[in-house]
PDB file of C-alpha atoms in Angstrom:
ATOM      1  CA  UNK A   1      -0.327  -0.041  -0.325  1.00 38.00           C
ATOM      2  CA  UNK A   2       1.489   3.101  -0.826  1.00 42.00           C
ATOM      3  CA  UNK A   3       1.467   6.125   2.135  1.00 46.00           C
ATOM      4  CA  UNK A   4       0.936   9.623   0.788  1.00 52.00           C
ATOM      5  CA  UNK A   5       3.420  12.206   2.730  1.00 56.00           C
ATOM      6  CA  UNK A   6       1.421  15.354   4.235  1.00 67.00           C
ATOM      7  CA  UNK A   7       2.807  18.073   1.587  1.00 72.00           C
ATOM      8  CA  UNK A   8       3.539  21.985   3.166  1.00 84.00           C
ATOM      9  CA  UNK A   9       3.773  24.763   1.767  1.00 88.00           C
ATOM     10  CA  UNK A  10       6.624  26.899   3.341  1.00 92.00           C
ATOM     11  CA  UNK A  11       5.404  30.983   4.224  1.00 92.00           C
ATOM     12  CA  UNK A  12       9.046  31.821   5.994  1.00 95.00           C
ATOM     13  CA  UNK A  13      11.869  32.724   3.748  1.00 97.00           C
ATOM     14  CA  UNK A  14      15.048  33.452   4.924  1.00 98.00           C
ATOM     15  CA  UNK A  15      17.730  34.372   2.082  1.00 98.00           C
ATOM     16  CA  UNK A  16      21.550  36.173   1.293  1.00 97.00           C
ATOM     17  CA  UNK A  17      22.620  37.084  -1.362  1.00 95.00           C
ATOM     18  CA  UNK A  18      25.894  39.124  -2.719  1.00 89.00           C
ATOM     19  CA  UNK A  19      25.389  42.435   0.738  1.00 93.00           C
ATOM     20  CA  UNK A  20      21.527  41.390   0.246  1.00 96.00           C
ATOM     21  CA  UNK A  21      20.389  39.954   3.067  1.00 97.00           C
ATOM     22  CA  UNK A  22      15.925  39.196   3.019  1.00 98.00           C
ATOM     23  CA  UNK A  23      13.499  37.376   5.200  1.00 97.00           C
ATOM     24  CA  UNK A  24       9.505  36.628   4.054  1.00 97.00           C
ATOM     25  CA  UNK A  25       7.337  35.881   5.647  1.00 96.00           C
ATOM     26  CA  UNK A  26       4.152  35.192   4.172  1.00 93.00           C
ATOM     27  CA  UNK A  27       2.228  35.400   7.914  1.00 86.00           C
ATOM     28  CA  UNK A  28       3.003  36.276  11.138  1.00 78.00           C
ATOM     29  CA  UNK A  29       1.542  36.793  14.821  1.00 77.00           C
ATOM     30  CA  UNK A  30       0.369  40.512  13.119  1.00 76.00           C
ATOM     31  CA  UNK A  31      -1.517  38.176  10.423  1.00 83.00           C
ATOM     32  CA  UNK A  32      -0.041  39.797   7.786  1.00 92.00           C
ATOM     33  CA  UNK A  33       2.803  39.072   6.077  1.00 95.00           C
ATOM     34  CA  UNK A  34       6.108  40.674   7.246  1.00 96.00           C
ATOM     35  CA  UNK A  35       9.160  40.829   5.018  1.00 97.00           C
ATOM     36  CA  UNK A  36      12.644  42.832   5.435  1.00 97.00           C
ATOM     37  CA  UNK A  37      15.002  43.513   2.981  1.00 97.00           C
ATOM     38  CA  UNK A  38      18.028  45.182   4.634  1.00 96.00           C
ATOM     39  CA  UNK A  39      21.686  46.192   1.890  1.00 92.00           C
ATOM     40  CA  UNK A  40      25.113  46.404   3.668  1.00 91.00           C
ATOM     41  CA  UNK A  41      23.450  49.023   5.527  1.00 90.00           C
ATOM     42  CA  UNK A  42      20.358  50.100   5.101  1.00 92.00           C
ATOM     43  CA  UNK A  43      17.880  47.173   6.220  1.00 96.00           C
ATOM     44  CA  UNK A  44      13.907  48.224   5.545  1.00 95.00           C
ATOM     45  CA  UNK A  45      10.655  46.379   6.222  1.00 96.00           C
ATOM     46  CA  UNK A  46       7.749  46.165   4.989  1.00 97.00           C
ATOM     47  CA  UNK A  47       4.438  44.767   6.352  1.00 96.00           C
ATOM     48  CA  UNK A  48       0.721  44.372   5.282  1.00 94.00           C
ATOM     49  CA  UNK A  49      -0.722  46.008   2.078  1.00 94.00           C
ATOM     50  CA  UNK A  50       3.177  47.323   1.657  1.00 96.00           C
ATOM     51  CA  UNK A  51       4.115  43.686   0.295  1.00 97.00           C
ATOM     52  CA  UNK A  52       1.896  43.428  -3.612  1.00 97.00           C
ATOM     53  CA  UNK A  53       2.297  39.648  -4.239  1.00 96.00           C
ATOM     54  CA  UNK A  54       1.289  37.832  -6.716  1.00 96.00           C
ATOM     55  CA  UNK A  55       1.021  33.751  -8.036  1.00 94.00           C
ATOM     56  CA  UNK A  56       2.982  33.713 -11.884  1.00 94.00           C
ATOM     57  CA  UNK A  57       4.344  30.769 -14.514  1.00 94.00           C
ATOM     58  CA  UNK A  58       8.028  31.626 -13.113  1.00 92.00           C
ATOM     59  CA  UNK A  59       6.357  31.134  -8.618  1.00 93.00           C
ATOM     60  CA  UNK A  60       5.568  33.383  -6.303  1.00 96.00           C
ATOM     61  CA  UNK A  61       7.090  36.964  -6.792  1.00 97.00           C
ATOM     62  CA  UNK A  62       7.122  38.468  -4.170  1.00 97.00           C
ATOM     63  CA  UNK A  63       7.260  42.855  -4.144  1.00 97.00           C
ATOM     64  CA  UNK A  64       7.699  45.967  -2.162  1.00 97.00           C
ATOM     65  CA  UNK A  65       7.928  49.891  -3.166  1.00 93.00           C
ATOM     66  CA  UNK A  66      11.364  50.606  -2.575  1.00 91.00           C
ATOM     67  CA  UNK A  67      11.666  54.511  -4.009  1.00 86.00           C
ATOM     68  CA  UNK A  68       8.794  56.432  -4.238  1.00 83.00           C
ATOM     69  CA  UNK A  69       9.613  58.711  -5.983  1.00 74.00           C
ATOM     70  CA  UNK A  70      10.022  61.069  -3.275  1.00 68.00           C
ATOM     71  CA  UNK A  71      11.479  64.992  -3.698  1.00 64.00           C
ATOM     72  CA  UNK A  72      11.899  63.347  -7.834  1.00 70.00           C
ATOM     73  CA  UNK A  73      14.348  61.148  -5.850  1.00 75.00           C
ATOM     74  CA  UNK A  74      12.764  57.650  -8.238  1.00 80.00           C
ATOM     75  CA  UNK A  75      10.907  55.283  -8.087  1.00 90.00           C
ATOM     76  CA  UNK A  76      12.835  51.407  -6.561  1.00 91.00           C
ATOM     77  CA  UNK A  77      11.191  48.612  -6.678  1.00 95.00           C
ATOM     78  CA  UNK A  78      12.377  44.355  -4.993  1.00 96.00           C
ATOM     79  CA  UNK A  79      10.473  41.983  -6.456  1.00 97.00           C
ATOM     80  CA  UNK A  80      11.584  38.503  -4.721  1.00 98.00           C
ATOM     81  CA  UNK A  81      11.310  35.007  -6.716  1.00 97.00           C
ATOM     82  CA  UNK A  82       9.402  32.081  -4.614  1.00 97.00           C
ATOM     83  CA  UNK A  83       9.493  29.357  -6.862  1.00 95.00           C
ATOM     84  CA  UNK A  84       6.786  25.934  -6.036  1.00 92.00           C
ATOM     85  CA  UNK A  85       8.229  24.637  -2.992  1.00 91.00           C
ATOM     86  CA  UNK A  86       6.727  21.045  -1.208  1.00 88.00           C
ATOM     87  CA  UNK A  87       8.015  20.560   2.454  1.00 88.00           C
ATOM     88  CA  UNK A  88       7.765  16.455   3.664  1.00 74.00           C
ATOM     89  CA  UNK A  89       5.339  16.385   6.503  1.00 77.00           C
ATOM     90  CA  UNK A  90       8.671  15.348   8.931  1.00 80.00           C
ATOM     91  CA  UNK A  91      11.259  18.249   7.328  1.00 79.00           C
ATOM     92  CA  UNK A  92       9.377  22.004   7.918  1.00 89.00           C
ATOM     93  CA  UNK A  93      12.526  23.012   5.699  1.00 91.00           C
ATOM     94  CA  UNK A  94      14.303  23.796   2.406  1.00 92.00           C
ATOM     95  CA  UNK A  95      17.474  24.531   0.632  1.00 94.00           C
ATOM     96  CA  UNK A  96      16.215  26.830  -1.849  1.00 95.00           C
ATOM     97  CA  UNK A  97      18.022  29.878  -4.627  1.00 97.00           C
ATOM     98  CA  UNK A  98      16.441  31.727  -6.509  1.00 97.00           C
ATOM     99  CA  UNK A  99      16.486  36.233  -6.583  1.00 96.00           C
ATOM    100  CA  UNK A 100      15.277  39.231  -6.221  1.00 97.00           C
ATOM    101  CA  UNK A 101      14.934  42.147  -8.787  1.00 97.00           C
ATOM    102  CA  UNK A 102      16.201  44.953  -8.058  1.00 95.00           C
ATOM    103  CA  UNK A 103      13.958  47.743 -10.556  1.00 94.00           C
ATOM    104  CA  UNK A 104      14.828  51.626 -10.493  1.00 90.00           C
ATOM    105  CA  UNK A 105      14.190  54.143 -12.800  1.00 84.00           C
ATOM    106  CA  UNK A 106      14.048  57.464 -12.483  1.00 80.00           C
ATOM    107  CA  UNK A 107      11.789  60.533 -11.138  1.00 74.00           C
ATOM    108  CA  UNK A 108      11.820  63.068 -13.522  1.00 71.00           C
ATOM    109  CA  UNK A 109      12.727  62.726 -16.981  1.00 69.00           C
ATOM    110  CA  UNK A 110      12.293  65.509 -19.757  1.00 67.00           C
ATOM    111  CA  UNK A 111       9.547  64.839 -22.526  1.00 70.00           C
ATOM    112  CA  UNK A 112      12.749  64.393 -24.693  1.00 77.00           C
ATOM    113  CA  UNK A 113      14.503  61.446 -23.605  1.00 76.00           C
ATOM    114  CA  UNK A 114      14.914  58.965 -25.296  1.00 81.00           C
ATOM    115  CA  UNK A 115      15.655  55.338 -25.131  1.00 85.00           C
ATOM    116  CA  UNK A 116      15.694  52.645 -21.672  1.00 84.00           C
ATOM    117  CA  UNK A 117      14.614  54.517 -19.250  1.00 83.00           C
ATOM    118  CA  UNK A 118      14.100  50.981 -17.051  1.00 87.00           C
ATOM    119  CA  UNK A 119      17.458  49.586 -15.070  1.00 93.00           C
ATOM    120  CA  UNK A 120      17.373  45.560 -13.458  1.00 95.00           C
ATOM    121  CA  UNK A 121      19.988  44.117 -10.590  1.00 95.00           C
ATOM    122  CA  UNK A 122      19.502  40.736 -10.162  1.00 97.00           C
ATOM    123  CA  UNK A 123      20.249  39.284  -6.697  1.00 96.00           C
ATOM    124  CA  UNK A 124      21.260  35.211  -6.877  1.00 98.00           C
ATOM    125  CA  UNK A 125      19.981  34.116  -3.037  1.00 98.00           C
ATOM    126  CA  UNK A 126      20.335  31.043  -1.231  1.00 98.00           C
ATOM    127  CA  UNK A 127      19.153  29.490   1.358  1.00 97.00           C
ATOM    128  CA  UNK A 128      15.614  29.001   3.667  1.00 96.00           C
ATOM    129  CA  UNK A 129      12.181  27.969   3.404  1.00 95.00           C
ATOM    130  CA  UNK A 130      10.775  26.294   6.113  1.00 94.00           C
ATOM    131  CA  UNK A 131       7.071  26.063   7.660  1.00 91.00           C
ATOM    132  CA  UNK A 132       6.625  28.096  11.104  1.00 88.00           C
ATOM    133  CA  UNK A 133       3.358  27.886  12.805  1.00 79.00           C
ATOM    134  CA  UNK A 134       2.212  32.144  13.210  1.00 60.00           C
TER     135      UNK A 134
END
């Protein structure tokens, strides 16, 4: 007789890459998602509706706005790509590799500007995906 294991989905991701750390909790004790992004000496924290999550063909994309053009500083966002992961019931954690995409575009663009206005930077990440009780 074939016994099927219970498959669990992770809800906490701890990831590290070049000068970058990202912690994303899809659920929390407060009942809302939490994301912390650290790069070099800068740390930004996001919660609830500040985090946009979407299922795509690439997996789940989780996006936060880092800069929203206050004082014409430009727009900057971070999108974390989370692959589909099934965790066996006996092991509530798994190693993963993935990437985040940093998107930047200027805030003030003269009307006669031509060419590419948006720039992308890929950040390769590794770490763990796990199921934790919230």
